[in-house]
Amino acid sequence: MQFNYNIGTKVIFGTDCIRRYGQDLSVYGKKALIVTGGRSARESGALDDICNMLSSHNIVFEIYDRVGNNPSLDNVEEGGKKARQCNADFIIGIGGGSPLDASKAIAVLASNEIEPKELYANKFKYDPLPVIAVPTTAGTGSEVTPYSILTRNDLQTKMSFGNDATFPKIAFLDARYTESMPREVTVNTAVDALSHAVEGYLCRKSTPVSDIFAVEAVKSFGECLSSLIDNRINLDIREKLLYAAMLGGMVISHTGTTVVHGMGYNLTYFLGIPHGKANGLLMKEYLNFIYDRAGEKINILFKLLKIRNVDEFGDLMDLLLSGRPKLGREEIEKFVLITMQQRSTLNNIREVGKSDIEGILKKTFAVL
Ligand code: NAP
Ligand code: ZN
């Protein structure tokens, strides 16, 4: 048995956690830059809670609220300039995975005068500014991962960077901030959390410790399934989803993701399919692809989801996720080539080549 374990993030979980534990932020300095998307930080109530808490501890702040979905290198470059201009001591990211990932990149760019592309060298002369993460979706687990996944328009895909220094210092998880999510965003992000647990459990880099988190995440997701399907999503369910998402993040912090994520980035980049939904659509055929190598482990997960086989897993995803695009042959060829550039092609328990990716895409989507 050989493994390393490190979660560089202090997790503070529970209703009203920002008010109760906000004083912990004083050690990071006197000036914060708050990084958000356009609306959800305000709508969720998280921004108000953070601003009130900062004011009560005499920490001044400015807000950068221009993070788009699937943020680009240009987006984080702008945010990095803003952090430098305002002399921020630390960054507070509020939102879904997009603002949280952007915060990590902005924190590196604030302390290192480098081109955004140089983020991918994963070595920084100066430590990034400390990042505090407040998720308003329950999916990516970005609040406890070192990863920042940014859109690379030059490569027509999304790519992640991150090292031990880019773990958020503190994650405040309050499920009330996820209540404003519409059903579709709730479901898509929940399926992302599931895919992190499933992929992390069934990949080359899984460890005995990450497996514990993965099983617990799938169990918690499973307890929410009927509520997600029937759209009866109360605060208890939201808390379980946030817990599952956090655990999923802890899993992939150690294991990384698989070619499911690698393929999914094409669906997001070229077709605008939300990240979690993209993974959810692809997972059934991926499970079929690896079933011979990991049947026993897959069956453990199925039991937690109260299903019997891969087909029933597919039915479940169909119940949760609406709409599936058709793909052209040339589109599939392009997606295969781009996917092969992703590191995640090396993290699968069955070796993955071009024809395997093509096979999974053709079985998942009707071909035009
Ligand atoms: P997102 O892109 O952050 O947000 C999607 C949409 O949901 C946005 O329009 C956002 O609005 C809205 N939204 C967020 N919270 C809301 C709330 N409480 N109420 C109402 N609307 C809300 O979605 P996400 O799925 O959480 O993040 C996806 C990104 O995370 C992708 O870029 C993906 O690659 C990345 N990711 C990162 C990791 C990691 O480990 N770092 C893991 C998986 C995925 P606003 O724009 O107004 O905020
Ligand atoms: Zn993901």
XYZ file of C-alpha atoms and ligand atoms in Angstrom:
417
model
C 0.000 0.000 0.000
C 1.542 3.319 -1.035
C -0.117 6.708 -1.099
C 0.306 10.384 -0.262
C -2.463 12.331 1.376
C -2.697 16.097 1.538
C -5.704 18.392 1.495
C -4.246 21.837 1.792
C -7.636 23.387 2.573
C -9.263 24.011 5.931
C -12.945 23.108 5.519
C -15.588 24.980 7.489
C -18.946 23.375 6.775
C -22.395 24.319 8.035
C -25.152 26.893 8.093
C -23.946 30.402 8.888
C -20.294 29.305 8.849
C -19.019 32.604 7.443
C -20.461 34.640 10.294
C -19.353 32.094 12.876
C -15.794 31.582 11.648
C -15.060 34.655 9.526
C -12.548 35.968 12.036
C -10.170 33.294 10.688
C -9.607 35.567 7.661
C -7.881 38.354 9.581
C -4.564 36.488 9.393
C -4.501 36.888 5.611
C -4.315 40.685 5.604
C -6.284 43.903 5.487
C -7.366 44.031 1.842
C -9.356 41.414 -0.062
C -10.323 41.119 -3.705
C -13.652 39.306 -4.044
C -13.936 37.380 -7.317
C -17.385 36.426 -8.633
C -19.493 35.782 -11.717
C -22.177 38.202 -12.827
C -25.100 37.439 -10.538
C -25.078 34.311 -8.438
C -22.767 35.544 -5.678
C -25.298 38.275 -4.909
C -28.421 36.179 -5.542
C -27.226 33.395 -3.288
C -26.664 35.720 -0.327
C -22.999 34.698 -0.045
C -21.622 38.051 -1.183
C -23.590 39.978 1.456
C -22.434 37.593 4.185
C -18.804 37.950 3.111
C -18.985 41.760 2.837
C -20.617 42.092 6.276
C -18.071 39.797 7.840
C -15.111 41.622 6.236
C -16.449 44.999 7.370
C -16.941 43.783 10.910
C -13.262 42.727 10.995
C -12.031 45.981 9.417
C -10.897 44.267 6.234
C -11.414 46.451 3.172
C -12.337 44.904 -0.157
C -12.959 45.441 -3.845
C -15.047 43.257 -6.115
C -14.134 41.791 -9.512
C -17.438 40.412 -10.828
C -16.542 39.696 -14.437
C -15.792 35.958 -14.364
C -17.649 34.163 -17.162
C -18.657 30.508 -17.300
C -15.631 28.358 -18.213
C -13.266 31.310 -17.733
C -10.611 32.014 -20.344
C -6.975 33.037 -19.985
C -7.957 36.619 -20.911
C -10.531 36.629 -18.144
C -8.028 35.665 -15.435
C -5.413 38.034 -16.852
C -7.855 40.907 -16.329
C -8.613 39.679 -12.814
C -4.901 39.360 -12.011
C -4.347 42.997 -13.070
C -7.215 44.082 -10.878
C -5.733 42.222 -7.880
C -2.357 43.914 -8.432
C -3.871 47.367 -8.967
C -5.800 47.188 -5.731
C -2.913 45.661 -3.751
C -4.991 42.770 -2.531
C -3.534 40.672 0.283
C -5.841 37.775 -0.472
C -8.600 36.606 -2.815
C -12.103 35.464 -1.924
C -13.781 33.461 -4.689
C -17.564 33.185 -4.507
C -19.566 31.142 -7.003
C -19.550 27.940 -8.942
C -16.426 26.290 -10.258
C -15.861 29.105 -12.752
C -15.226 31.929 -10.232
C -13.427 29.553 -7.849
C -11.060 28.324 -10.557
C -10.553 31.885 -11.788
C -9.677 32.952 -8.234
C -6.821 30.447 -8.085
C -5.373 31.722 -11.367
C -5.858 35.362 -10.345
C -4.056 34.618 -7.073
C -1.020 33.309 -8.971
C -1.054 36.154 -11.503
C -1.335 38.736 -8.729
C 1.985 37.728 -7.210
C 3.822 36.636 -10.364
C 4.219 38.889 -13.406
C 3.802 36.121 -15.957
C 1.737 35.526 -19.075
C -1.410 33.478 -18.331
C -0.088 30.638 -20.508
C 2.848 30.310 -18.113
C 0.399 29.159 -15.438
C 0.683 25.749 -17.068
C 4.366 25.476 -16.148
C 2.980 24.843 -12.647
C 6.031 26.423 -11.035
C 5.702 29.917 -9.650
C 8.525 32.090 -8.357
C 6.307 33.648 -5.688
C 3.536 31.951 -3.738
C 0.037 32.801 -4.953
C -2.047 35.094 -2.771
C -4.114 33.056 -0.308
C -7.493 32.015 -1.739
C -10.683 31.651 0.289
C -13.422 29.700 -1.507
C -17.184 29.987 -1.063
C -19.041 27.616 -3.396
C -22.567 28.468 -4.556
C -22.957 25.302 -6.634
C -22.626 21.762 -5.305
C -20.583 20.056 -7.972
C -17.021 20.874 -8.839
C -15.496 20.580 -5.369
C -13.099 23.288 -6.572
C -13.153 24.689 -3.037
C -10.955 21.761 -1.929
C -8.913 21.070 -5.057
C -5.708 22.716 -6.261
C -6.987 22.745 -9.855
C -7.888 25.733 -11.941
C -9.511 24.711 -15.208
C -9.391 27.409 -17.826
C -10.552 27.649 -21.418
C -7.646 27.569 -23.867
C -9.006 29.199 -27.010
C -5.581 28.658 -28.620
C -5.980 24.880 -28.176
C -9.783 24.785 -28.536
C -10.219 23.018 -25.219
C -10.054 23.399 -21.450
C -6.933 22.620 -19.459
C -6.098 22.588 -15.791
C -3.092 23.697 -13.792
C -2.484 23.570 -10.062
C -0.013 22.458 -7.430
C 0.120 22.243 -3.641
C 0.286 26.052 -3.429
C -3.025 26.546 -5.254
C -5.286 24.739 -2.787
C -7.656 27.321 -1.278
C -6.594 28.097 2.284
C -10.144 27.974 3.643
C -13.428 26.733 2.159
C -16.671 27.988 3.684
C -19.484 25.601 2.773
C -22.999 26.793 3.559
C -25.704 24.927 1.643
C -28.051 27.929 1.820
C -25.932 29.549 -0.894
C -26.902 26.770 -3.287
C -30.653 27.247 -2.785
C -30.936 29.842 -5.545
C -29.733 27.374 -8.193
C -32.429 26.404 -10.692
C -33.122 22.653 -10.980
C -31.060 22.265 -14.136
C -27.920 23.811 -12.623
C -28.503 21.810 -9.426
C -28.701 18.551 -11.358
C -25.836 19.251 -13.762
C -23.492 20.207 -10.952
C -24.581 17.243 -8.797
C -23.765 14.917 -11.694
C -20.315 16.534 -11.886
C -19.796 15.632 -8.229
C -20.894 12.067 -8.981
C -18.507 11.872 -11.920
C -15.573 13.004 -9.745
C -16.310 10.254 -7.233
C -16.900 7.604 -9.900
C -13.876 8.516 -12.027
C -11.587 8.913 -9.013
C -12.718 5.538 -7.637
C -12.131 3.762 -10.925
C -8.843 5.173 -12.152
C -5.148 4.328 -11.994
C -4.379 6.881 -9.316
C -7.094 5.861 -6.833
C -5.809 5.191 -3.308
C -7.332 3.493 -0.254
C -7.991 6.928 1.263
C -9.481 8.513 -1.856
C -11.712 5.429 -2.202
C -13.212 6.098 1.228
C -14.162 9.617 0.138
C -15.451 8.362 -3.210
C -17.768 5.762 -1.691
C -19.068 8.273 0.849
C -19.677 10.821 -1.932
C -21.651 8.349 -4.041
C -23.633 7.296 -0.958
C -24.549 10.911 -0.228
C -25.439 11.558 -3.878
C -27.532 8.360 -3.898
C -29.552 9.624 -0.941
C -30.499 12.682 -3.015
C -31.406 10.868 -6.204
C -35.181 10.600 -5.882
C -35.398 14.244 -4.762
C -33.358 15.349 -7.760
C -35.536 13.341 -10.118
C -38.802 14.624 -8.607
C -37.468 18.165 -8.112
C -38.132 18.135 -4.371
C -34.838 19.707 -3.360
C -34.946 21.021 0.203
C -32.077 22.347 2.311
C -31.269 18.901 3.748
C -30.816 17.546 0.246
C -28.737 20.568 -0.741
C -26.483 19.979 2.244
C -25.982 16.345 1.236
C -25.149 17.424 -2.306
C -22.658 20.010 -1.068
C -21.071 17.339 1.119
C -20.896 14.927 -1.828
C -19.350 17.621 -4.016
C -16.731 18.453 -1.406
C -15.834 14.772 -1.045
C -15.667 14.426 -4.824
C -13.218 17.333 -4.864
C -11.108 15.631 -2.210
C -11.101 12.487 -4.351
C -9.881 14.150 -7.537
C -7.343 16.218 -5.611
C -5.581 12.900 -5.184
C -6.586 10.934 -8.229
C -7.268 13.417 -11.007
C -10.091 12.669 -13.441
C -10.308 10.277 -16.386
C -10.959 10.470 -20.090
C -14.624 11.151 -19.268
C -13.584 14.684 -18.316
C -11.140 14.778 -21.229
C -13.946 14.004 -23.699
C -16.433 16.216 -21.882
C -14.347 19.355 -22.414
C -15.082 19.091 -26.166
C -18.801 19.040 -25.512
C -18.474 22.167 -23.401
C -16.044 24.008 -25.662
C -17.707 23.319 -29.007
C -21.348 22.715 -28.086
C -21.787 24.749 -24.893
C -22.962 21.729 -22.874
C -22.550 22.451 -19.133
C -19.563 20.674 -17.587
C -21.434 18.263 -15.286
C -23.973 17.289 -17.908
C -21.176 16.571 -20.399
C -19.626 14.085 -17.969
C -23.008 12.568 -17.124
C -23.786 11.864 -20.781
C -20.450 10.099 -21.296
C -20.273 8.044 -18.111
C -22.497 5.121 -19.125
C -20.383 4.056 -22.104
C -17.202 4.674 -20.114
C -18.457 2.269 -17.433
C -19.218 -0.279 -20.157
C -15.679 0.244 -21.491
C -13.997 -0.485 -18.144
C -16.513 -2.948 -16.688
C -14.339 -6.006 -17.316
C -11.472 -4.433 -15.357
C -13.433 -3.053 -12.423
C -16.790 -4.865 -12.241
C -16.543 -5.489 -8.509
C -15.893 -1.837 -7.666
C -18.520 -0.614 -10.128
C -21.105 -2.891 -8.500
C -20.337 -1.346 -5.097
C -21.255 2.053 -6.542
C -24.374 0.681 -8.238
C -25.586 -0.691 -4.914
C -25.284 2.775 -3.382
C -27.292 4.190 -6.284
C -29.864 1.375 -5.960
C -29.370 0.192 -9.526
C -28.302 -3.177 -10.905
C -26.288 -2.617 -14.052
C -24.755 -0.173 -16.516
C -27.977 0.105 -18.526
C -29.835 1.232 -15.417
C -27.061 3.768 -14.801
C -27.732 5.122 -18.297
C -31.477 5.272 -17.556
C -30.705 7.270 -14.419
C -28.636 9.806 -16.345
C -31.439 10.069 -18.926
C -33.917 10.832 -16.145
C -31.666 13.548 -14.749
C -30.206 15.161 -17.862
C -32.387 16.406 -20.647
C -31.290 16.599 -24.275
C -28.428 14.923 -26.064
C -26.831 16.395 -29.197
C -26.169 14.554 -32.449
C -22.579 14.629 -33.651
C -21.207 14.753 -37.212
C -18.442 12.339 -38.254
C -15.920 15.143 -38.672
C -16.862 16.511 -35.285
C -16.166 13.122 -33.704
C -12.768 12.936 -35.431
C -11.894 16.391 -34.110
C -13.019 15.521 -30.574
C -10.912 12.344 -30.615
C -7.759 14.214 -31.628
C -8.258 16.963 -29.065
C -9.068 14.484 -26.294
C -5.840 12.596 -26.987
C -3.902 15.737 -25.901
C -5.395 15.544 -22.390
C -3.378 14.066 -19.522
C -6.498 12.257 -18.332
C -6.118 9.759 -21.205
C -3.298 8.227 -19.125
C -5.298 7.789 -15.921
C -7.699 5.031 -16.924
C -7.662 1.476 -15.618
C -8.006 0.282 -19.190
C -5.633 1.815 -21.712
C -7.433 4.316 -23.904
C -6.599 4.921 -27.554
C -8.168 6.900 -30.371
C -10.526 4.110 -31.421
C -11.770 3.692 -27.846
C -12.641 7.378 -27.567
C -14.327 7.241 -30.948
C -16.274 4.168 -29.821
C -17.501 5.812 -26.626
C -18.586 8.946 -28.510
C -20.391 6.957 -31.201
C -22.218 4.825 -28.653
C -23.201 7.886 -26.616
C -24.398 10.175 -29.403
C -26.378 9.589 -32.550
C -24.084 10.204 -35.523
C -25.391 12.526 -38.233
P -20.315 27.714 -13.122
O -19.752 27.777 -14.516
O -19.482 28.268 -12.049
O -21.735 28.411 -13.076
C -22.748 28.022 -14.003
C -23.941 28.970 -13.903
O -24.593 28.773 -12.652
C -23.545 30.438 -13.957
O -24.459 31.087 -14.778
C -23.675 30.903 -12.529
O -24.022 32.276 -12.406
C -24.808 30.033 -12.049
N -24.846 29.853 -10.601
C -23.843 29.483 -9.762
N -24.274 29.400 -8.496
C -25.576 29.745 -8.499
C -26.561 29.894 -7.505
N -26.331 29.607 -6.219
N -27.791 30.335 -7.880
C -28.072 30.602 -9.178
N -27.185 30.467 -10.182
C -25.949 30.037 -9.845
O -20.733 26.194 -12.842
P -19.995 24.969 -12.121
O -20.538 23.749 -12.740
O -20.032 25.112 -10.663
O -18.470 25.122 -12.563
C -18.021 24.669 -13.817
C -16.569 25.050 -13.977
O -15.785 24.402 -12.954
C -16.019 24.573 -15.299
O -15.127 25.541 -15.817
C -15.282 23.296 -14.925
O -14.272 22.955 -15.843
C -14.732 23.673 -13.576
N -14.380 22.534 -12.706
C -13.360 22.699 -11.830
C -12.968 21.668 -11.004
C -11.813 21.858 -10.080
O -11.367 20.921 -9.430
N -11.270 23.037 -9.974
C -13.625 20.439 -11.038
C -14.685 20.300 -11.943
C -15.063 21.355 -12.746
P -22.931 33.467 -12.284
O -22.181 33.514 -13.556
O -23.766 34.661 -12.035
O -22.025 33.135 -11.129
Zn -15.753 17.985 -13.186
